[in-house]
């Protein structure tokens, strides 16, 4: 499947993407994970991106398109891909359209995960992420805690609160989402690709998506 997952930070795009990879072997492509990996590895990309990320601002479109132009041409994308956190702006969506046309790839749909703001605020402030950039497993202190406090079940690395998941950064990320990313719903509606899903449970979202495919 070739999908875009749209939705505010904390809507569950990453969780749904991981579940969908198990359906048919499509790969999850998370620009946030790629960027956090680059920051942890101290690459040029990471150095350029870190300040924007920590403040809860978007990384400039040209950096993101550089990453995605390469990533979508890798062999593992042939089976399908789940775009998680990309595109985030209208210019990214327009650039993606050109890129996909050039590569001869057609999208199945753009899924909009619709979640109430109070649920999102609660989820993000209680979310914890594995600090190992090769793992980045996600936990929640309330609904999905680690077996041993502060230690990743999968790889044993410390589990931390992301720098952009403080209350101040979360508020700013949600404002950025409303201003820059929410307009993509209209963009993909015009393209005839939008599917709105009420994202109460990730399993229900996955069922709704697989039914539509
Ligand atoms: P995420 O894990 O998707 O919430 O992304 C974490 C941070 O990475 C965002 O707050 C942005 O700073 C940056 N980021 C991720 N994806 C994008 C994108 N497509 N465009 C711009 N910035 C991005």
PDB file of C-alpha atoms and ligand atoms in Angstrom:
ATOM      1  CA  UNK A   1       0.000   0.000   0.000  1.00  0.00           C
ATOM      2  CA  UNK A   2       1.093   3.562  -0.681  1.00  0.00           C
ATOM      3  CA  UNK A   3      -0.349   5.850   1.943  1.00  0.00           C
ATOM      4  CA  UNK A   4       0.075   9.249   3.498  1.00  0.00           C
ATOM      5  CA  UNK A   5      -0.853   9.429   7.188  1.00  0.00           C
ATOM      6  CA  UNK A   6      -2.063  12.889   8.145  1.00  0.00           C
ATOM      7  CA  UNK A   7      -2.969  14.070  11.622  1.00  0.00           C
ATOM      8  CA  UNK A   8      -1.761  16.273  14.457  1.00  0.00           C
ATOM      9  CA  UNK A   9       1.290  15.298  16.530  1.00  0.00           C
ATOM     10  CA  UNK A  10       0.044  12.591  18.905  1.00  0.00           C
ATOM     11  CA  UNK A  11      -2.817  11.477  16.628  1.00  0.00           C
ATOM     12  CA  UNK A  12      -1.218   8.033  16.409  1.00  0.00           C
ATOM     13  CA  UNK A  13       0.382   8.151  12.932  1.00  0.00           C
ATOM     14  CA  UNK A  14       3.479   6.256  14.074  1.00  0.00           C
ATOM     15  CA  UNK A  15       1.539   3.550  15.907  1.00  0.00           C
ATOM     16  CA  UNK A  16      -0.838   3.031  12.980  1.00  0.00           C
ATOM     17  CA  UNK A  17       2.071   2.986  10.495  1.00  0.00           C
ATOM     18  CA  UNK A  18       3.866   0.281  12.514  1.00  0.00           C
ATOM     19  CA  UNK A  19       0.709  -1.867  12.561  1.00  0.00           C
ATOM     20  CA  UNK A  20       0.204  -1.389   8.805  1.00  0.00           C
ATOM     21  CA  UNK A  21       3.764  -2.555   8.021  1.00  0.00           C
ATOM     22  CA  UNK A  22       2.694  -5.948   9.397  1.00  0.00           C
ATOM     23  CA  UNK A  23      -0.229  -6.145   6.953  1.00  0.00           C
ATOM     24  CA  UNK A  24       1.738  -6.338   3.693  1.00  0.00           C
ATOM     25  CA  UNK A  25       5.390  -5.492   4.331  1.00  0.00           C
ATOM     26  CA  UNK A  26       5.068  -1.850   3.289  1.00  0.00           C
ATOM     27  CA  UNK A  27       7.744   0.286   4.981  1.00  0.00           C
ATOM     28  CA  UNK A  28       7.126   3.081   7.474  1.00  0.00           C
ATOM     29  CA  UNK A  29       8.897   6.293   6.499  1.00  0.00           C
ATOM     30  CA  UNK A  30       8.891   8.748   9.381  1.00  0.00           C
ATOM     31  CA  UNK A  31      10.702  12.016   8.682  1.00  0.00           C
ATOM     32  CA  UNK A  32      10.707  12.649  12.458  1.00  0.00           C
ATOM     33  CA  UNK A  33      12.545   9.336  13.096  1.00  0.00           C
ATOM     34  CA  UNK A  34      15.006  10.032  10.264  1.00  0.00           C
ATOM     35  CA  UNK A  35      15.715  13.517  11.648  1.00  0.00           C
ATOM     36  CA  UNK A  36      16.092  12.305  15.264  1.00  0.00           C
ATOM     37  CA  UNK A  37      18.504   9.630  13.965  1.00  0.00           C
ATOM     38  CA  UNK A  38      20.516  12.333  12.169  1.00  0.00           C
ATOM     39  CA  UNK A  39      20.620  14.516  15.308  1.00  0.00           C
ATOM     40  CA  UNK A  40      21.798  11.568  17.438  1.00  0.00           C
ATOM     41  CA  UNK A  41      24.471  10.671  14.854  1.00  0.00           C
ATOM     42  CA  UNK A  42      25.620  14.321  14.677  1.00  0.00           C
ATOM     43  CA  UNK A  43      25.436  14.473  10.861  1.00  0.00           C
ATOM     44  CA  UNK A  44      25.267  17.737   8.879  1.00  0.00           C
ATOM     45  CA  UNK A  45      21.529  17.182   8.436  1.00  0.00           C
ATOM     46  CA  UNK A  46      21.130  16.632  12.179  1.00  0.00           C
ATOM     47  CA  UNK A  47      23.052  19.830  13.004  1.00  0.00           C
ATOM     48  CA  UNK A  48      20.871  21.840  10.638  1.00  0.00           C
ATOM     49  CA  UNK A  49      17.614  20.305  11.940  1.00  0.00           C
ATOM     50  CA  UNK A  50      18.128  20.198  15.724  1.00  0.00           C
ATOM     51  CA  UNK A  51      17.310  23.820  16.610  1.00  0.00           C
ATOM     52  CA  UNK A  52      14.033  23.733  14.674  1.00  0.00           C
ATOM     53  CA  UNK A  53      13.051  20.407  16.192  1.00  0.00           C
ATOM     54  CA  UNK A  54      13.771  21.302  19.805  1.00  0.00           C
ATOM     55  CA  UNK A  55      11.673  24.458  19.454  1.00  0.00           C
ATOM     56  CA  UNK A  56       8.778  22.509  17.919  1.00  0.00           C
ATOM     57  CA  UNK A  57       9.214  24.318  14.568  1.00  0.00           C
ATOM     58  CA  UNK A  58       9.195  22.647  11.184  1.00  0.00           C
ATOM     59  CA  UNK A  59      12.517  21.872   9.518  1.00  0.00           C
ATOM     60  CA  UNK A  60      12.849  23.799   6.192  1.00  0.00           C
ATOM     61  CA  UNK A  61      11.130  22.184   3.190  1.00  0.00           C
ATOM     62  CA  UNK A  62      14.331  21.884   1.113  1.00  0.00           C
ATOM     63  CA  UNK A  63      16.029  19.709   3.769  1.00  0.00           C
ATOM     64  CA  UNK A  64      12.946  17.474   4.011  1.00  0.00           C
ATOM     65  CA  UNK A  65      12.607  17.102   0.238  1.00  0.00           C
ATOM     66  CA  UNK A  66      16.305  16.175   0.036  1.00  0.00           C
ATOM     67  CA  UNK A  67      15.670  13.324   2.501  1.00  0.00           C
ATOM     68  CA  UNK A  68      12.466  12.115   0.827  1.00  0.00           C
ATOM     69  CA  UNK A  69      13.769  12.331  -2.747  1.00  0.00           C
ATOM     70  CA  UNK A  70      16.438   9.773  -1.799  1.00  0.00           C
ATOM     71  CA  UNK A  71      14.332   7.671   0.575  1.00  0.00           C
ATOM     72  CA  UNK A  72      11.471   6.985  -1.858  1.00  0.00           C
ATOM     73  CA  UNK A  73      13.941   5.599  -4.402  1.00  0.00           C
ATOM     74  CA  UNK A  74      15.323   2.950  -2.063  1.00  0.00           C
ATOM     75  CA  UNK A  75      14.498  -0.661  -2.993  1.00  0.00           C
ATOM     76  CA  UNK A  76      12.372  -1.401   0.093  1.00  0.00           C
ATOM     77  CA  UNK A  77       9.782   1.164  -1.055  1.00  0.00           C
ATOM     78  CA  UNK A  78       8.813  -1.035  -4.022  1.00  0.00           C
ATOM     79  CA  UNK A  79       6.404  -3.067  -1.851  1.00  0.00           C
ATOM     80  CA  UNK A  80       4.718   0.076  -0.590  1.00  0.00           C
ATOM     81  CA  UNK A  81       5.229   2.792   2.002  1.00  0.00           C
ATOM     82  CA  UNK A  82       3.456   4.613   4.812  1.00  0.00           C
ATOM     83  CA  UNK A  83       4.419   8.266   4.991  1.00  0.00           C
ATOM     84  CA  UNK A  84       4.340   9.249   8.662  1.00  0.00           C
ATOM     85  CA  UNK A  85       4.843  12.964   9.355  1.00  0.00           C
ATOM     86  CA  UNK A  86       5.417  13.909   5.718  1.00  0.00           C
ATOM     87  CA  UNK A  87       4.248  16.011   3.936  1.00  0.00           C
ATOM     88  CA  UNK A  88       3.769  18.710   6.590  1.00  0.00           C
ATOM     89  CA  UNK A  89       3.297  21.801   4.381  1.00  0.00           C
ATOM     90  CA  UNK A  90       1.578  22.610   1.070  1.00  0.00           C
ATOM     91  CA  UNK A  91       4.977  23.157  -0.685  1.00  0.00           C
ATOM     92  CA  UNK A  92       6.063  19.656   0.515  1.00  0.00           C
ATOM     93  CA  UNK A  93       2.794  18.165  -0.803  1.00  0.00           C
ATOM     94  CA  UNK A  94       3.299  19.877  -4.158  1.00  0.00           C
ATOM     95  CA  UNK A  95       6.930  18.736  -4.360  1.00  0.00           C
ATOM     96  CA  UNK A  96       5.865  15.187  -3.412  1.00  0.00           C
ATOM     97  CA  UNK A  97       3.313  15.175  -6.220  1.00  0.00           C
ATOM     98  CA  UNK A  98       6.023  16.051  -8.771  1.00  0.00           C
ATOM     99  CA  UNK A  99       8.418  13.493  -7.266  1.00  0.00           C
ATOM    100  CA  UNK A 100       5.854  10.673  -7.370  1.00  0.00           C
ATOM    101  CA  UNK A 101       4.879  11.520 -10.962  1.00  0.00           C
ATOM    102  CA  UNK A 102       8.583  11.410 -11.939  1.00  0.00           C
ATOM    103  CA  UNK A 103       8.997   8.035 -10.214  1.00  0.00           C
ATOM    104  CA  UNK A 104       5.754   6.689 -11.752  1.00  0.00           C
ATOM    105  CA  UNK A 105       4.216   6.038  -8.316  1.00  0.00           C
ATOM    106  CA  UNK A 106       0.506   6.437  -7.558  1.00  0.00           C
ATOM    107  CA  UNK A 107      -0.805   6.939  -4.000  1.00  0.00           C
ATOM    108  CA  UNK A 108      -3.733   4.837  -2.720  1.00  0.00           C
ATOM    109  CA  UNK A 109      -4.995   7.411  -0.228  1.00  0.00           C
ATOM    110  CA  UNK A 110      -4.196  10.097   2.297  1.00  0.00           C
ATOM    111  CA  UNK A 111      -5.653   9.074   5.656  1.00  0.00           C
ATOM    112  CA  UNK A 112      -6.570  11.854   8.068  1.00  0.00           C
ATOM    113  CA  UNK A 113      -6.474  10.656  11.695  1.00  0.00           C
ATOM    114  CA  UNK A 114      -8.928  12.818  13.572  1.00  0.00           C
ATOM    115  CA  UNK A 115      -8.369  13.024  17.348  1.00  0.00           C
ATOM    116  CA  UNK A 116      -9.751  15.472  19.945  1.00  0.00           C
ATOM    117  CA  UNK A 117      -7.273  18.074  21.207  1.00  0.00           C
ATOM    118  CA  UNK A 118      -7.522  17.079  24.897  1.00  0.00           C
ATOM    119  CA  UNK A 119      -6.689  13.456  23.999  1.00  0.00           C
ATOM    120  CA  UNK A 120      -3.661  14.653  22.021  1.00  0.00           C
ATOM    121  CA  UNK A 121      -2.367  16.888  24.817  1.00  0.00           C
ATOM    122  CA  UNK A 122      -2.662  14.067  27.331  1.00  0.00           C
ATOM    123  CA  UNK A 123      -0.996  11.532  25.000  1.00  0.00           C
ATOM    124  CA  UNK A 124       1.966  13.725  24.118  1.00  0.00           C
ATOM    125  CA  UNK A 125       2.765  14.780  27.674  1.00  0.00           C
ATOM    126  CA  UNK A 126       2.752  11.151  28.844  1.00  0.00           C
ATOM    127  CA  UNK A 127       4.614   9.727  25.814  1.00  0.00           C
ATOM    128  CA  UNK A 128       8.130   8.396  26.261  1.00  0.00           C
ATOM    129  CA  UNK A 129      10.529   7.419  23.466  1.00  0.00           C
ATOM    130  CA  UNK A 130      13.521   5.066  23.435  1.00  0.00           C
ATOM    131  CA  UNK A 131      16.692   7.171  23.244  1.00  0.00           C
ATOM    132  CA  UNK A 132      18.432   4.629  20.976  1.00  0.00           C
ATOM    133  CA  UNK A 133      18.127   6.203  17.500  1.00  0.00           C
ATOM    134  CA  UNK A 134      17.997   2.749  15.868  1.00  0.00           C
ATOM    135  CA  UNK A 135      15.035   1.751  18.063  1.00  0.00           C
ATOM    136  CA  UNK A 136      12.892   4.811  18.906  1.00  0.00           C
ATOM    137  CA  UNK A 137      10.187   2.545  20.405  1.00  0.00           C
ATOM    138  CA  UNK A 138       7.276   4.532  21.825  1.00  0.00           C
ATOM    139  CA  UNK A 139       5.731   4.047  25.271  1.00  0.00           C
ATOM    140  CA  UNK A 140       3.179   5.847  27.397  1.00  0.00           C
ATOM    141  CA  UNK A 141       3.531   6.162  31.163  1.00  0.00           C
ATOM    142  CA  UNK A 142      -0.238   5.635  31.554  1.00  0.00           C
ATOM    143  CA  UNK A 143      -1.391   3.298  28.793  1.00  0.00           C
ATOM    144  CA  UNK A 144       1.771   1.471  27.667  1.00  0.00           C
ATOM    145  CA  UNK A 145       4.554   1.676  30.292  1.00  0.00           C
ATOM    146  CA  UNK A 146       7.913  -0.073  30.015  1.00  0.00           C
ATOM    147  CA  UNK A 147       8.233  -3.279  32.067  1.00  0.00           C
ATOM    148  CA  UNK A 148      11.159  -1.787  33.989  1.00  0.00           C
ATOM    149  CA  UNK A 149      10.761   1.936  34.681  1.00  0.00           C
ATOM    150  CA  UNK A 150      12.709   4.118  32.238  1.00  0.00           C
ATOM    151  CA  UNK A 151      14.220   1.166  30.305  1.00  0.00           C
ATOM    152  CA  UNK A 152      13.182   0.158  26.781  1.00  0.00           C
ATOM    153  CA  UNK A 153      11.636  -3.349  26.664  1.00  0.00           C
ATOM    154  CA  UNK A 154      13.051  -3.930  23.175  1.00  0.00           C
ATOM    155  CA  UNK A 155      16.680  -2.789  23.413  1.00  0.00           C
ATOM    156  CA  UNK A 156      17.397  -1.905  27.062  1.00  0.00           C
ATOM    157  CA  UNK A 157      18.307   1.744  26.362  1.00  0.00           C
ATOM    158  CA  UNK A 158      16.972   4.592  28.512  1.00  0.00           C
ATOM    159  CA  UNK A 159      13.472   5.764  27.643  1.00  0.00           C
ATOM    160  CA  UNK A 160      13.119   9.563  27.708  1.00  0.00           C
ATOM    161  CA  UNK A 161      10.704  12.412  27.222  1.00  0.00           C
ATOM    162  CA  UNK A 162      11.519  14.081  23.894  1.00  0.00           C
ATOM    163  CA  UNK A 163      12.818  17.679  24.076  1.00  0.00           C
ATOM    164  CA  UNK A 164       9.848  18.718  21.935  1.00  0.00           C
ATOM    165  CA  UNK A 165       7.332  17.076  24.292  1.00  0.00           C
ATOM    166  CA  UNK A 166       7.428  19.639  27.062  1.00  0.00           C
ATOM    167  CA  UNK A 167       4.107  21.471  27.524  1.00  0.00           C
ATOM    168  CA  UNK A 168       5.441  24.613  25.830  1.00  0.00           C
ATOM    169  CA  UNK A 169       6.829  22.790  22.795  1.00  0.00           C
ATOM    170  CA  UNK A 170       3.659  20.677  22.455  1.00  0.00           C
ATOM    171  CA  UNK A 171       1.460  23.805  22.395  1.00  0.00           C
ATOM    172  CA  UNK A 172       3.711  25.302  19.737  1.00  0.00           C
ATOM    173  CA  UNK A 173       3.731  22.113  17.640  1.00  0.00           C
ATOM    174  CA  UNK A 174      -0.070  22.030  17.682  1.00  0.00           C
ATOM    175  CA  UNK A 175      -0.214  25.678  16.543  1.00  0.00           C
ATOM    176  CA  UNK A 176       2.250  24.864  13.770  1.00  0.00           C
ATOM    177  CA  UNK A 177       0.115  21.872  12.797  1.00  0.00           C
ATOM    178  CA  UNK A 178      -3.069  23.993  12.580  1.00  0.00           C
ATOM    179  CA  UNK A 179      -1.369  26.684  10.535  1.00  0.00           C
ATOM    180  CA  UNK A 180       0.889  24.703   8.189  1.00  0.00           C
ATOM    181  CA  UNK A 181      -0.251  21.060   8.072  1.00  0.00           C
ATOM    182  CA  UNK A 182      -4.048  21.051   8.515  1.00  0.00           C
ATOM    183  CA  UNK A 183      -4.473  22.727   5.066  1.00  0.00           C
ATOM    184  CA  UNK A 184      -3.178  19.455   3.536  1.00  0.00           C
ATOM    185  CA  UNK A 185      -6.567  17.873   4.285  1.00  0.00           C
ATOM    186  CA  UNK A 186      -8.123  20.238   1.730  1.00  0.00           C
ATOM    187  CA  UNK A 187      -5.230  19.640  -0.677  1.00  0.00           C
ATOM    188  CA  UNK A 188      -5.735  15.857  -0.688  1.00  0.00           C
ATOM    189  CA  UNK A 189      -9.527  16.248  -0.736  1.00  0.00           C
ATOM    190  CA  UNK A 190      -9.136  18.068  -4.069  1.00  0.00           C
ATOM    191  CA  UNK A 191      -6.861  15.263  -5.272  1.00  0.00           C
ATOM    192  CA  UNK A 192      -9.666  12.805  -4.446  1.00  0.00           C
ATOM    193  CA  UNK A 193      -7.389  10.917  -2.018  1.00  0.00           C
ATOM    194  CA  UNK A 194      -8.608  11.879   1.453  1.00  0.00           C
ATOM    195  CA  UNK A 195     -10.089   9.318   3.847  1.00  0.00           C
ATOM    196  CA  UNK A 196     -11.150  10.663   7.271  1.00  0.00           C
ATOM    197  CA  UNK A 197     -10.888   8.221  10.172  1.00  0.00           C
ATOM    198  CA  UNK A 198     -11.933   8.886  13.730  1.00  0.00           C
ATOM    199  CA  UNK A 199      -8.790   7.695  15.459  1.00  0.00           C
ATOM    200  CA  UNK A 200     -10.045   6.387  18.782  1.00  0.00           C
ATOM    201  CA  UNK A 201      -8.132   3.095  18.768  1.00  0.00           C
ATOM    202  CA  UNK A 202      -5.221   2.220  16.470  1.00  0.00           C
ATOM    203  CA  UNK A 203      -6.677  -1.226  15.761  1.00  0.00           C
ATOM    204  CA  UNK A 204      -9.956   0.355  14.582  1.00  0.00           C
ATOM    205  CA  UNK A 205      -7.998   2.753  12.359  1.00  0.00           C
ATOM    206  CA  UNK A 206      -6.028  -0.107  10.810  1.00  0.00           C
ATOM    207  CA  UNK A 207      -9.257  -2.046  10.176  1.00  0.00           C
ATOM    208  CA  UNK A 208     -10.851   1.019   8.518  1.00  0.00           C
ATOM    209  CA  UNK A 209      -7.815   1.533   6.271  1.00  0.00           C
ATOM    210  CA  UNK A 210      -7.443  -2.095   5.185  1.00  0.00           C
ATOM    211  CA  UNK A 211     -11.159  -2.219   4.392  1.00  0.00           C
ATOM    212  CA  UNK A 212     -10.850   0.817   2.084  1.00  0.00           C
ATOM    213  CA  UNK A 213      -7.827  -0.549   0.191  1.00  0.00           C
TER     214      UNK A 213
HETATM  215  P1  LIG B   1       7.431  14.036  14.450  1.00  0.00           P
HETATM  216  O1  LIG B   1       8.153  12.903  15.101  1.00  0.00           O
HETATM  217  O2  LIG B   1       6.783  13.647  13.140  1.00  0.00           O
HETATM  218  O3  LIG B   1       6.466  14.739  15.378  1.00  0.00           O
HETATM  219  O4  LIG B   1       8.546  15.106  14.054  1.00  0.00           O
HETATM  220  C1  LIG B   1       9.357  15.712  15.041  1.00  0.00           C
HETATM  221  C2  LIG B   1       9.911  17.040  14.499  1.00  0.00           C
HETATM  222  O5  LIG B   1      10.696  16.779  13.324  1.00  0.00           O
HETATM  223  C3  LIG B   1       8.872  18.043  14.054  1.00  0.00           C
HETATM  224  O6  LIG B   1       8.357  18.820  15.125  1.00  0.00           O
HETATM  225  C4  LIG B   1       9.665  18.881  13.069  1.00  0.00           C
HETATM  226  O7  LIG B   1      10.567  19.736  13.735  1.00  0.00           O
HETATM  227  C5  LIG B   1      10.512  17.814  12.370  1.00  0.00           C
HETATM  228  N1  LIG B   1       9.822  17.240  11.183  1.00  0.00           N
HETATM  229  C6  LIG B   1       9.414  15.955  11.008  1.00  0.00           C
HETATM  230  N2  LIG B   1       8.853  15.786   9.803  1.00  0.00           N
HETATM  231  C7  LIG B   1       8.896  16.998   9.196  1.00  0.00           C
HETATM  232  C8  LIG B   1       8.459  17.489   7.930  1.00  0.00           C
HETATM  233  N3  LIG B   1       7.853  16.686   7.041  1.00  0.00           N
HETATM  234  N4  LIG B   1       8.671  18.799   7.643  1.00  0.00           N
HETATM  235  C9  LIG B   1       9.282  19.620   8.523  1.00  0.00           C
HETATM  236  N5  LIG B   1       9.716  19.229   9.733  1.00  0.00           N
HETATM  237  C10 LIG B   1       9.533  17.936  10.073  1.00  0.00           C
END
